[in-house]
PDB file of C-alpha atoms and ligand atoms in Angstrom:
ATOM      1  CA  MET P1251       4.175 -22.247 -28.075  1.00 50.00           C
ATOM      2  CA  MET P1252       3.754 -20.284 -24.817  1.00 54.00           C
ATOM      3  CA  ALA P1253       3.880 -16.476 -25.125  1.00 67.00           C
ATOM      4  CA  LYS P1254       6.845 -14.887 -23.395  1.00 82.00           C
ATOM      5  CA  LEU P1255       5.970 -13.704 -19.918  1.00 91.00           C
ATOM      6  CA  PHE P1256       6.164  -9.983 -19.231  1.00 95.00           C
ATOM      7  CA  ARG P1257       7.489  -8.822 -15.876  1.00 97.00           C
ATOM      8  CA  ALA P1258       7.345  -5.226 -14.773  1.00 98.00           C
ATOM      9  CA  VAL P1259       7.826  -3.129 -11.660  1.00 98.00           C
ATOM     10  CA  ILE P1260       6.210   0.198 -10.761  1.00 98.00           C
ATOM     11  CA  MET P1261       8.083   2.551  -8.433  1.00 98.00           C
ATOM     12  CA  GLY P1262       7.311   5.931  -6.948  1.00 97.00           C
ATOM     13  CA  PRO P1263       7.039   7.793  -3.653  1.00 95.00           C
ATOM     14  CA  PRO P1264       4.101   7.230  -1.295  1.00 92.00           C
ATOM     15  CA  GLY P1265       0.942   8.589  -2.914  1.00 93.00           C
ATOM     16  CA  SER P1266       2.411   8.765  -6.424  1.00 96.00           C
ATOM     17  CA  GLY P1267      -0.402   6.570  -7.765  1.00 96.00           C
ATOM     18  CA  LYS P1268       1.349   3.204  -8.082  1.00 97.00           C
ATOM     19  CA  GLY P1269      -1.700   1.290  -6.878  1.00 94.00           C
ATOM     20  CA  THR P1270      -4.109   3.364  -8.972  1.00 94.00           C
ATOM     21  CA  ILE P1271      -2.056   2.999 -12.174  1.00 97.00           C
ATOM     22  CA  SER P1272      -1.330  -0.685 -11.509  1.00 97.00           C
ATOM     23  CA  GLU P1273      -5.063  -1.369 -11.463  1.00 94.00           C
ATOM     24  CA  ARG P1274      -5.435   0.323 -14.858  1.00 96.00           C
ATOM     25  CA  ILE P1275      -2.513  -1.650 -16.300  1.00 97.00           C
ATOM     26  CA  ALA P1276      -3.935  -4.895 -14.937  1.00 96.00           C
ATOM     27  CA  GLN P1277      -7.309  -4.140 -16.451  1.00 95.00           C
ATOM     28  CA  SER P1278      -6.007  -3.024 -19.852  1.00 95.00           C
ATOM     29  CA  PHE P1279      -3.183  -5.491 -20.390  1.00 95.00           C
ATOM     30  CA  GLY P1280      -4.088  -8.504 -18.264  1.00 93.00           C
ATOM     31  CA  LEU P1281      -0.943  -8.374 -16.137  1.00 95.00           C
ATOM     32  CA  LYS P1282      -1.429  -9.616 -12.608  1.00 95.00           C
ATOM     33  CA  HIS P1283      -1.102  -6.759 -10.181  1.00 95.00           C
ATOM     34  CA  LEU P1284       1.051  -7.951  -7.327  1.00 95.00           C
ATOM     35  CA  SER P1285       1.059  -5.531  -4.421  1.00 93.00           C
ATOM     36  CA  SER P1286       3.698  -5.969  -1.741  1.00 94.00           C
ATOM     37  CA  GLY P1287       1.509  -3.940   0.635  1.00 89.00           C
ATOM     38  CA  ASP P1288      -1.450  -6.281   0.076  1.00 87.00           C
ATOM     39  CA  PHE P1289       0.771  -9.276   0.532  1.00 91.00           C
ATOM     40  CA  LEU P1290       2.081  -7.897   3.826  1.00 91.00           C
ATOM     41  CA  ARG P1291      -1.491  -7.241   5.003  1.00 86.00           C
ATOM     42  CA  GLU P1292      -2.502 -10.793   4.120  1.00 88.00           C
ATOM     43  CA  ASN P1293       0.412 -12.187   6.109  1.00 91.00           C
ATOM     44  CA  ILE P1294      -0.461  -9.951   9.029  1.00 90.00           C
ATOM     45  CA  ALA P1295      -4.098 -11.058   8.909  1.00 89.00           C
ATOM     46  CA  ALA P1296      -3.029 -14.715   8.736  1.00 93.00           C
ATOM     47  CA  ASN P1297      -0.608 -14.226  11.647  1.00 94.00           C
ATOM     48  CA  THR P1298       2.281 -15.828   9.778  1.00 92.00           C
ATOM     49  CA  GLU P1299       5.698 -15.530  11.397  1.00 91.00           C
ATOM     50  CA  ALA P1300       6.789 -12.961   8.786  1.00 90.00           C
ATOM     51  CA  GLY P1301       3.452 -11.146   9.104  1.00 92.00           C
ATOM     52  CA  VAL P1302       3.809 -10.768  12.870  1.00 93.00           C
ATOM     53  CA  LEU P1303       7.327  -9.410  12.388  1.00 93.00           C
ATOM     54  CA  ALA P1304       6.322  -7.075   9.544  1.00 93.00           C
ATOM     55  CA  LYS P1305       3.445  -5.676  11.619  1.00 91.00           C
ATOM     56  CA  THR P1306       5.853  -4.348  14.255  1.00 92.00           C
ATOM     57  CA  TYR P1307       7.496  -2.163  11.580  1.00 90.00           C
ATOM     58  CA  ILE P1308       4.382  -1.091   9.665  1.00 83.00           C
ATOM     59  CA  GLU P1309       2.610  -0.020  12.856  1.00 78.00           C
ATOM     60  CA  ARG P1310       5.503   2.332  13.592  1.00 79.00           C
ATOM     61  CA  GLY P1311       5.442   3.722  10.035  1.00 75.00           C
ATOM     62  CA  LEU P1312       8.781   2.028   9.276  1.00 83.00           C
ATOM     63  CA  MET P1313       9.905   0.022   6.281  1.00 89.00           C
ATOM     64  CA  VAL P1314       9.990  -3.731   6.699  1.00 94.00           C
ATOM     65  CA  PRO P1315      13.657  -4.926   6.580  1.00 95.00           C
ATOM     66  CA  ASP P1316      15.053  -6.251   3.304  1.00 96.00           C
ATOM     67  CA  HIS P1317      15.540  -9.812   4.490  1.00 94.00           C
ATOM     68  CA  VAL P1318      11.879 -10.080   5.563  1.00 94.00           C
ATOM     69  CA  MET P1319      10.589  -8.599   2.291  1.00 96.00           C
ATOM     70  CA  THR P1320      12.757 -10.806   0.082  1.00 94.00           C
ATOM     71  CA  ARG P1321      11.986 -13.940   2.081  1.00 91.00           C
ATOM     72  CA  LEU P1322       8.277 -13.210   1.744  1.00 91.00           C
ATOM     73  CA  LEU P1323       8.122 -12.134  -1.885  1.00 93.00           C
ATOM     74  CA  LEU P1324      10.769 -13.919  -3.926  1.00 94.00           C
ATOM     75  CA  PRO P1325       9.403 -17.457  -3.477  1.00 91.00           C
ATOM     76  CA  ARG P1326       6.000 -16.159  -4.561  1.00 90.00           C
ATOM     77  CA  LEU P1327       7.422 -14.521  -7.672  1.00 92.00           C
ATOM     78  CA  GLU P1328       9.327 -17.710  -8.516  1.00 91.00           C
ATOM     79  CA  GLU P1329       5.987 -19.535  -8.482  1.00 91.00           C
ATOM     80  CA  MET P1330       4.549 -17.136 -11.076  1.00 91.00           C
ATOM     81  CA  THR P1331       5.725 -19.194 -14.029  1.00 88.00           C
ATOM     82  CA  ARG P1332       2.538 -18.932 -16.098  1.00 89.00           C
ATOM     83  CA  HIS P1333       1.486 -15.314 -15.720  1.00 92.00           C
ATOM     84  CA  SER P1334       2.825 -11.948 -16.700  1.00 95.00           C
ATOM     85  CA  TRP P1335       2.917  -9.615 -13.722  1.00 96.00           C
ATOM     86  CA  LEU P1336       3.363  -6.077 -12.489  1.00 97.00           C
ATOM     87  CA  MET P1337       4.917  -5.674  -9.037  1.00 97.00           C
ATOM     88  CA  ASP P1338       3.910  -2.602  -7.034  1.00 96.00           C
ATOM     89  CA  GLY P1339       5.905  -1.603  -3.927  1.00 94.00           C
ATOM     90  CA  PHE P1340       8.830  -3.988  -4.344  1.00 97.00           C
ATOM     91  CA  PRO P1341      11.763  -3.612  -4.741  1.00 97.00           C
ATOM     92  CA  CYS P1342      12.187  -0.361  -2.856  1.00 94.00           C
ATOM     93  CA  THR P1343      15.834  -0.682  -1.828  1.00 97.00           C
ATOM     94  CA  LEU P1344      18.986  -1.643  -3.732  1.00 98.00           C
ATOM     95  CA  ALA P1345      19.310  -4.849  -1.700  1.00 97.00           C
ATOM     96  CA  GLN P1346      15.738  -5.824  -2.672  1.00 98.00           C
ATOM     97  CA  ALA P1347      16.427  -4.938  -6.334  1.00 98.00           C
ATOM     98  CA  LYS P1348      19.580  -7.070  -6.392  1.00 97.00           C
ATOM     99  CA  ALA P1349      17.734  -9.981  -4.822  1.00 97.00           C
ATOM    100  CA  LEU P1350      14.928  -9.649  -7.383  1.00 97.00           C
ATOM    101  CA  ASN P1351      17.521  -9.471 -10.150  1.00 95.00           C
ATOM    102  CA  SER P1352      18.926 -12.819  -9.137  1.00 93.00           C
ATOM    103  CA  THR P1353      15.428 -14.341  -9.371  1.00 92.00           C
ATOM    104  CA  CYS P1354      14.139 -12.966 -12.692  1.00 92.00           C
ATOM    105  CA  ASP P1355      14.839 -10.631 -15.594  1.00 93.00           C
ATOM    106  CA  LEU P1356      12.544  -7.610 -15.611  1.00 97.00           C
ATOM    107  CA  ASP P1357      11.260  -6.303 -18.946  1.00 97.00           C
ATOM    108  CA  LEU P1358      10.251  -2.844 -17.797  1.00 98.00           C
ATOM    109  CA  VAL P1359      10.323  -0.487 -14.818  1.00 98.00           C
ATOM    110  CA  ILE P1360       7.890   2.417 -14.510  1.00 98.00           C
ATOM    111  CA  SER P1361       8.996   5.223 -12.217  1.00 98.00           C
ATOM    112  CA  LEU P1362       6.488   7.906 -11.183  1.00 98.00           C
ATOM    113  CA  ASN P1363       7.827  11.380 -10.509  1.00 96.00           C
ATOM    114  CA  ILE P1364       5.163  13.460  -8.758  1.00 96.00           C
ATOM    115  CA  PRO P1365       5.682  16.882  -7.094  1.00 94.00           C
ATOM    116  CA  TYR P1366       5.717  17.036  -3.309  1.00 91.00           C
ATOM    117  CA  GLU P1367       2.715  19.389  -3.046  1.00 92.00           C
ATOM    118  CA  THR P1368       0.620  16.948  -5.081  1.00 95.00           C
ATOM    119  CA  LEU P1369       1.634  13.998  -2.895  1.00 94.00           C
ATOM    120  CA  LYS P1370       0.828  15.989   0.226  1.00 91.00           C
ATOM    121  CA  ASP P1371      -2.643  16.942  -1.037  1.00 91.00           C
ATOM    122  CA  ARG P1372      -3.459  13.422  -2.217  1.00 92.00           C
ATOM    123  CA  LEU P1373      -2.312  11.651   0.920  1.00 91.00           C
ATOM    124  CA  SER P1374      -3.959  13.994   3.373  1.00 90.00           C
ATOM    125  CA  ASP P1375      -7.170  13.141   1.511  1.00 91.00           C
ATOM    126  CA  ARG P1376      -6.536   9.382   1.194  1.00 92.00           C
ATOM    127  CA  TRP P1377      -8.961   7.016   2.878  1.00 94.00           C
ATOM    128  CA  ILE P1378      -8.165   3.317   3.112  1.00 91.00           C
ATOM    129  CA  HIS P1379     -10.094   0.137   3.668  1.00 90.00           C
ATOM    130  CA  LEU P1380      -7.610  -1.556   5.957  1.00 83.00           C
ATOM    131  CA  ALA P1381      -8.562  -5.175   5.339  1.00 81.00           C
ATOM    132  CA  SER P1382      -8.362  -5.004   1.512  1.00 81.00           C
ATOM    133  CA  GLY P1383      -5.994  -2.087   0.933  1.00 82.00           C
ATOM    134  CA  ARG P1384      -8.563  -0.395  -1.367  1.00 88.00           C
ATOM    135  CA  VAL P1385      -7.867   3.324  -1.523  1.00 91.00           C
ATOM    136  CA  TYR P1386     -10.107   6.321  -2.078  1.00 95.00           C
ATOM    137  CA  ASN P1387      -9.538  10.022  -2.453  1.00 93.00           C
ATOM    138  CA  MET P1388     -12.367  12.362  -1.594  1.00 88.00           C
ATOM    139  CA  GLY P1389     -11.861  14.356  -4.809  1.00 87.00           C
ATOM    140  CA  PHE P1390     -10.435  11.841  -7.305  1.00 92.00           C
ATOM    141  CA  ASN P1391     -12.212   8.559  -6.545  1.00 94.00           C
ATOM    142  CA  PRO P1392     -14.583   9.022  -3.608  1.00 95.00           C
ATOM    143  CA  PRO P1393     -16.387   6.041  -2.067  1.00 97.00           C
ATOM    144  CA  ARG P1394     -20.070   5.683  -2.983  1.00 97.00           C
ATOM    145  CA  VAL P1395     -21.024   6.201   0.670  1.00 97.00           C
ATOM    146  CA  GLN P1396     -18.872   8.655   2.580  1.00 94.00           C
ATOM    147  CA  GLY P1397     -16.496   6.925   5.008  1.00 95.00           C
ATOM    148  CA  ARG P1398     -17.467   3.398   3.848  1.00 97.00           C
ATOM    149  CA  ASP P1399     -15.728   0.860   1.583  1.00 97.00           C
ATOM    150  CA  ASP P1400     -17.659   0.295  -1.676  1.00 97.00           C
ATOM    151  CA  LEU P1401     -17.493  -3.506  -1.536  1.00 96.00           C
ATOM    152  CA  SER P1402     -17.657  -4.421   2.141  1.00 96.00           C
ATOM    153  CA  GLY P1403     -19.427  -1.353   3.543  1.00 97.00           C
ATOM    154  CA  GLU P1404     -16.835  -1.352   6.340  1.00 97.00           C
ATOM    155  CA  PRO P1405     -15.438   1.925   7.723  1.00 97.00           C
ATOM    156  CA  LEU P1406     -12.522   3.644   5.988  1.00 96.00           C
ATOM    157  CA  ILE P1407      -9.555   4.969   7.949  1.00 93.00           C
ATOM    158  CA  GLN P1408      -6.770   7.490   7.446  1.00 91.00           C
ATOM    159  CA  HIS P1409      -3.131   6.704   8.288  1.00 85.00           C
ATOM    160  CA  ASP P1410      -1.293   9.095  10.594  1.00 80.00           C
ATOM    161  CA  ASN P1411       1.761   8.751   8.376  1.00 81.00           C
ATOM    162  CA  ASP P1412      -0.234  10.049   5.383  1.00 86.00           C
ATOM    163  CA  GLN P1413      -0.479  13.417   7.115  1.00 83.00           C
ATOM    164  CA  PRO P1414       1.890  16.224   6.020  1.00 83.00           C
ATOM    165  CA  GLU P1415       3.995  16.099   9.244  1.00 83.00           C
ATOM    166  CA  ALA P1416       5.021  12.499   8.557  1.00 82.00           C
ATOM    167  CA  LEU P1417       5.262  12.851   4.804  1.00 85.00           C
ATOM    168  CA  VAL P1418       8.456  14.925   4.677  1.00 87.00           C
ATOM    169  CA  SER P1419      10.555  12.241   6.365  1.00 86.00           C
ATOM    170  CA  ARG P1420       8.862   9.434   4.393  1.00 87.00           C
ATOM    171  CA  LEU P1421       9.687  11.211   1.136  1.00 89.00           C
ATOM    172  CA  ARG P1422      13.256  11.905   2.182  1.00 89.00           C
ATOM    173  CA  HIS P1423      13.626   8.235   3.006  1.00 90.00           C
ATOM    174  CA  TYR P1424      12.092   7.230  -0.335  1.00 92.00           C
ATOM    175  CA  LYS P1425      14.495   9.501  -2.249  1.00 91.00           C
ATOM    176  CA  ASP P1426      17.526   8.087  -0.422  1.00 94.00           C
ATOM    177  CA  VAL P1427      16.662   4.437  -0.905  1.00 95.00           C
ATOM    178  CA  ALA P1428      15.119   4.692  -4.389  1.00 96.00           C
ATOM    179  CA  LYS P1429      17.954   6.593  -6.076  1.00 96.00           C
ATOM    180  CA  PRO P1430      20.346   3.621  -6.399  1.00 98.00           C
ATOM    181  CA  VAL P1431      17.450   1.408  -7.510  1.00 98.00           C
ATOM    182  CA  ILE P1432      16.493   3.912 -10.222  1.00 98.00           C
ATOM    183  CA  ASP P1433      20.152   4.176 -11.285  1.00 98.00           C
ATOM    184  CA  LEU P1434      20.396   0.397 -11.515  1.00 98.00           C
ATOM    185  CA  TYR P1435      17.328   0.112 -13.773  1.00 98.00           C
ATOM    186  CA  LYS P1436      18.487   3.099 -15.842  1.00 98.00           C
ATOM    187  CA  SER P1437      21.818   1.376 -16.443  1.00 98.00           C
ATOM    188  CA  LYS P1438      19.932  -1.730 -17.596  1.00 97.00           C
ATOM    189  CA  GLY P1439      17.967   0.394 -20.106  1.00 97.00           C
ATOM    190  CA  ILE P1440      14.547  -0.662 -18.777  1.00 98.00           C
ATOM    191  CA  LEU P1441      13.562   2.455 -16.807  1.00 98.00           C
ATOM    192  CA  HIS P1442      10.702   4.696 -18.022  1.00 98.00           C
ATOM    193  CA  THR P1443       9.937   7.773 -15.931  1.00 98.00           C
ATOM    194  CA  PHE P1444       6.599   9.597 -16.019  1.00 98.00           C
ATOM    195  CA  SER P1445       6.143  13.018 -14.435  1.00 98.00           C
ATOM    196  CA  GLY P1446       2.996  14.982 -13.714  1.00 97.00           C
ATOM    197  CA  THR P1447       0.361  15.957 -11.208  1.00 97.00           C
ATOM    198  CA  GLU P1448      -2.620  13.952 -12.484  1.00 97.00           C
ATOM    199  CA  THR P1449      -2.930  10.222 -12.994  1.00 97.00           C
ATOM    200  CA  ASP P1450      -5.413  10.770 -15.819  1.00 97.00           C
ATOM    201  CA  ARG P1451      -2.807  12.771 -17.758  1.00 97.00           C
ATOM    202  CA  ILE P1452       0.059  10.337 -17.117  1.00 98.00           C
ATOM    203  CA  TRP P1453      -1.981   7.251 -17.928  1.00 98.00           C
ATOM    204  CA  PRO P1454      -2.191   7.744 -21.759  1.00 98.00           C
ATOM    205  CA  TYR P1455       1.636   7.813 -21.947  1.00 98.00           C
ATOM    206  CA  ILE P1456       1.971   4.639 -19.896  1.00 98.00           C
ATOM    207  CA  ASN P1457      -0.786   3.049 -21.949  1.00 97.00           C
ATOM    208  CA  SER P1458       1.029   3.905 -25.212  1.00 96.00           C
ATOM    209  CA  LEU P1459       4.333   2.571 -23.954  1.00 97.00           C
ATOM    210  CA  LEU P1460       2.801  -0.706 -22.825  1.00 97.00           C
ATOM    211  CA  SER P1461       0.857  -1.030 -26.078  1.00 95.00           C
ATOM    212  CA  THR P1462       4.185  -1.232 -27.910  1.00 94.00           C
ATOM    213  CA  LYS P1463       5.243  -4.097 -25.641  1.00 92.00           C
ATOM    214  CA  ILE P1464       2.137  -6.109 -24.765  1.00 87.00           C
ATOM    215  CA  PRO P1465      -1.125  -6.586 -26.692  1.00 70.00           C
ATOM    216  CA  SER P1466      -3.992  -4.852 -24.870  1.00 66.00           C
ATOM    217  CA  ARG P1467      -7.100  -6.856 -24.033  1.00 67.00           C
ATOM    218  CA  PRO P1468     -10.683  -5.722 -24.148  1.00 53.00           C
ATOM    219  CA  GLU P1469     -11.998  -7.456 -21.005  1.00 47.00           C
ATOM    220  CA  THR P1470     -13.134  -5.246 -18.161  1.00 43.00           C
ATOM    221  CA  ASP P1471     -12.444  -7.592 -15.259  1.00 43.00           C
ATOM    222  CA  THR P1472      -9.569  -6.533 -13.038  1.00 43.00           C
ATOM    223  CA  GLN P1473      -6.604  -8.822 -12.515  1.00 45.00           C
ATOM    224  CA  HIS P1474      -5.641  -7.485  -9.098  1.00 45.00           C
ATOM    225  CA  ILE P1475      -5.103 -10.707  -7.221  1.00 45.00           C
ATOM    226  CA  PRO P1476      -3.163 -11.537  -4.114  1.00 45.00           C
ATOM    227  CA  LEU P1477       0.058 -13.434  -4.606  1.00 47.00           C
ATOM    228  CA  PRO P1478      -0.452 -17.200  -4.556  1.00 44.00           C
TER     229      PRO P1478
HETATM  230  N1  GTP Y 547      -6.581  14.065  -6.641  1.00 93.60           N
HETATM  231  C1  GTP Y 547      -5.995  12.988  -7.190  1.00 93.60           C
HETATM  232  N2  GTP Y 547      -5.830  11.891  -6.427  1.00 93.60           N
HETATM  233  C2  GTP Y 547      -5.248  10.823  -7.003  1.00 93.60           C
HETATM  234  C3  GTP Y 547      -4.794  10.820  -8.354  1.00 93.60           C
HETATM  235  N3  GTP Y 547      -4.240   9.597  -8.611  1.00 93.60           N
HETATM  236  C4  GTP Y 547      -4.353   8.870  -7.471  1.00 93.60           C
HETATM  237  N4  GTP Y 547      -4.967   9.607  -6.500  1.00 93.60           N
HETATM  238  C5  GTP Y 547      -5.269   9.282  -5.114  1.00 93.60           C
HETATM  239  O1  GTP Y 547      -4.043   9.483  -4.422  1.00 93.60           O
HETATM  240  C6  GTP Y 547      -3.902   8.567  -3.347  1.00 93.60           C
HETATM  241  C7  GTP Y 547      -2.606   7.793  -3.537  1.00 93.60           C
HETATM  242  O2  GTP Y 547      -2.719   6.917  -4.670  1.00 93.60           O
HETATM  243  P1  GTP Y 547      -2.192   5.413  -4.558  1.00 93.60           P
HETATM  244  O3  GTP Y 547      -2.527   4.740  -5.856  1.00 93.60           O
HETATM  245  O4  GTP Y 547      -2.650   4.800  -3.285  1.00 93.60           O
HETATM  246  O5  GTP Y 547      -0.615   5.698  -4.474  1.00 93.60           O
HETATM  247  P2  GTP Y 547       0.571   4.689  -4.126  1.00 93.60           P
HETATM  248  O6  GTP Y 547       1.755   5.176  -4.883  1.00 93.60           O
HETATM  249  O7  GTP Y 547       0.131   3.273  -4.396  1.00 93.60           O
HETATM  250  O8  GTP Y 547       0.750   4.978  -2.567  1.00 93.60           O
HETATM  251  P3  GTP Y 547       1.487   4.063  -1.437  1.00 93.60           P
HETATM  252  O9  GTP Y 547       0.625   2.828  -1.289  1.00 93.60           O
HETATM  253  O10 GTP Y 547       1.471   4.945  -0.214  1.00 93.60           O
HETATM  254  O11 GTP Y 547       2.865   3.782  -1.902  1.00 93.60           O
HETATM  255  C8  GTP Y 547      -5.156   7.695  -3.371  1.00 93.60           C
HETATM  256  O12 GTP Y 547      -6.087   8.249  -2.459  1.00 93.60           O
HETATM  257  C9  GTP Y 547      -5.670   7.840  -4.820  1.00 93.60           C
HETATM  258  O13 GTP Y 547      -7.063   7.660  -4.900  1.00 93.60           O
HETATM  259  C10 GTP Y 547      -4.974  12.018  -9.124  1.00 93.60           C
HETATM  260  O14 GTP Y 547      -4.605  12.124 -10.298  1.00 93.60           O
HETATM  261  N5  GTP Y 547      -5.568  13.049  -8.488  1.00 93.60           N
HETATM  262  N1  LIG Y 548       8.803  -2.860  -0.105  1.00 93.60           N
HETATM  263  C1  LIG Y 548       7.942  -2.515   0.916  1.00 93.60           C
HETATM  264  C2  LIG Y 548       6.569  -2.299   0.673  1.00 93.60           C
HETATM  265  C3  LIG Y 548       5.756  -1.937   1.719  1.00 93.60           C
HETATM  266  N2  LIG Y 548       6.278  -1.832   2.975  1.00 93.60           N
HETATM  267  C4  LIG Y 548       5.411  -1.489   4.129  1.00 93.60           C
HETATM  268  O1  LIG Y 548       4.042  -1.792   3.877  1.00 93.60           O
HETATM  269  C5  LIG Y 548       3.234  -0.630   4.085  1.00 93.60           C
HETATM  270  C6  LIG Y 548       2.052  -0.636   3.164  1.00 93.60           C
HETATM  271  O2  LIG Y 548       2.475  -0.633   1.809  1.00 93.60           O
HETATM  272  P1  LIG Y 548       1.579   0.026   0.653  1.00 93.60           P
HETATM  273  O3  LIG Y 548       2.369  -0.169  -0.625  1.00 93.60           O
HETATM  274  O4  LIG Y 548       0.266  -0.673   0.639  1.00 93.60           O
HETATM  275  O5  LIG Y 548       1.438   1.498   1.009  1.00 93.60           O
HETATM  276  C7  LIG Y 548       4.204   0.557   3.882  1.00 93.60           C
HETATM  277  O6  LIG Y 548       3.777   1.709   4.557  1.00 93.60           O
HETATM  278  C8  LIG Y 548       5.484  -0.014   4.505  1.00 93.60           C
HETATM  279  O7  LIG Y 548       5.425   0.097   5.912  1.00 93.60           O
HETATM  280  C9  LIG Y 548       7.618  -2.040   3.181  1.00 93.60           C
HETATM  281  O8  LIG Y 548       8.114  -1.892   4.310  1.00 93.60           O
HETATM  282  N3  LIG Y 548       8.445  -2.376   2.150  1.00 93.60           N
END
């Protein structure tokens, strides 16, 4: 008999550590880490119709409209019939959450609640490898060679909208759009909120929660894969 699939979402403001924690969950529990940001980047790189459209928003530091996100992501999630997954970065609006709801039943939603000052410090120190989406932080997880991606050796960049001037409006926007999504998942009884300033301190709580729901696995290979 096939084991029941586990489907989870991780939410949180920019810089809250969704990507970082998703990688740990993928590694410890074998869930596939599906990143909406990675998927957008792949579509942009492949010059798909949706990718070209999405690029015009991302370049201006704007959110990609709901209808583009749902058209891109839902068919891919529907194809994931054999794997448990953790979605990072989607849904981020109520319209996206309702659309996801009509596609599948989620088992769990993790919401990260991180103070503004912490987000500001982390993001102003975040360096990104644009092609892969791999992230570094000069204090927390620095690259092996300064300014270079560990795997490709290519240069790392910083986003203008990670700087404090842009962060205030991004966070305000996140709070506005995320509140009804959080309320929806709370009302379904699947929301688990974790607060703190350090990923390493939050992680044991997330690990314990997931251990009660999914068997952990000893392998060390990461399951961060692009959507099919
Ligand atoms: N100093 C410090 N940096 C951290 C910690 N956890 C994550 N980071 C860094 O903070 C930055 C943001 O983490 P991400 O995992 O990219 O956060 P995210 O929520 O996926 O961010 P978005 O993709 O913007 O939504 C990265 O540079 C991480 O390396 C931590 O506990 N301490
Ligand atoms: N639901 C979403 C998710 C992401 N975006 C856009 O993609 C950019 C990169 O996402 P990361 O998760 O890798 O930071 C993000 O800045 C948004 O512009 C989106 O619009 N909607």
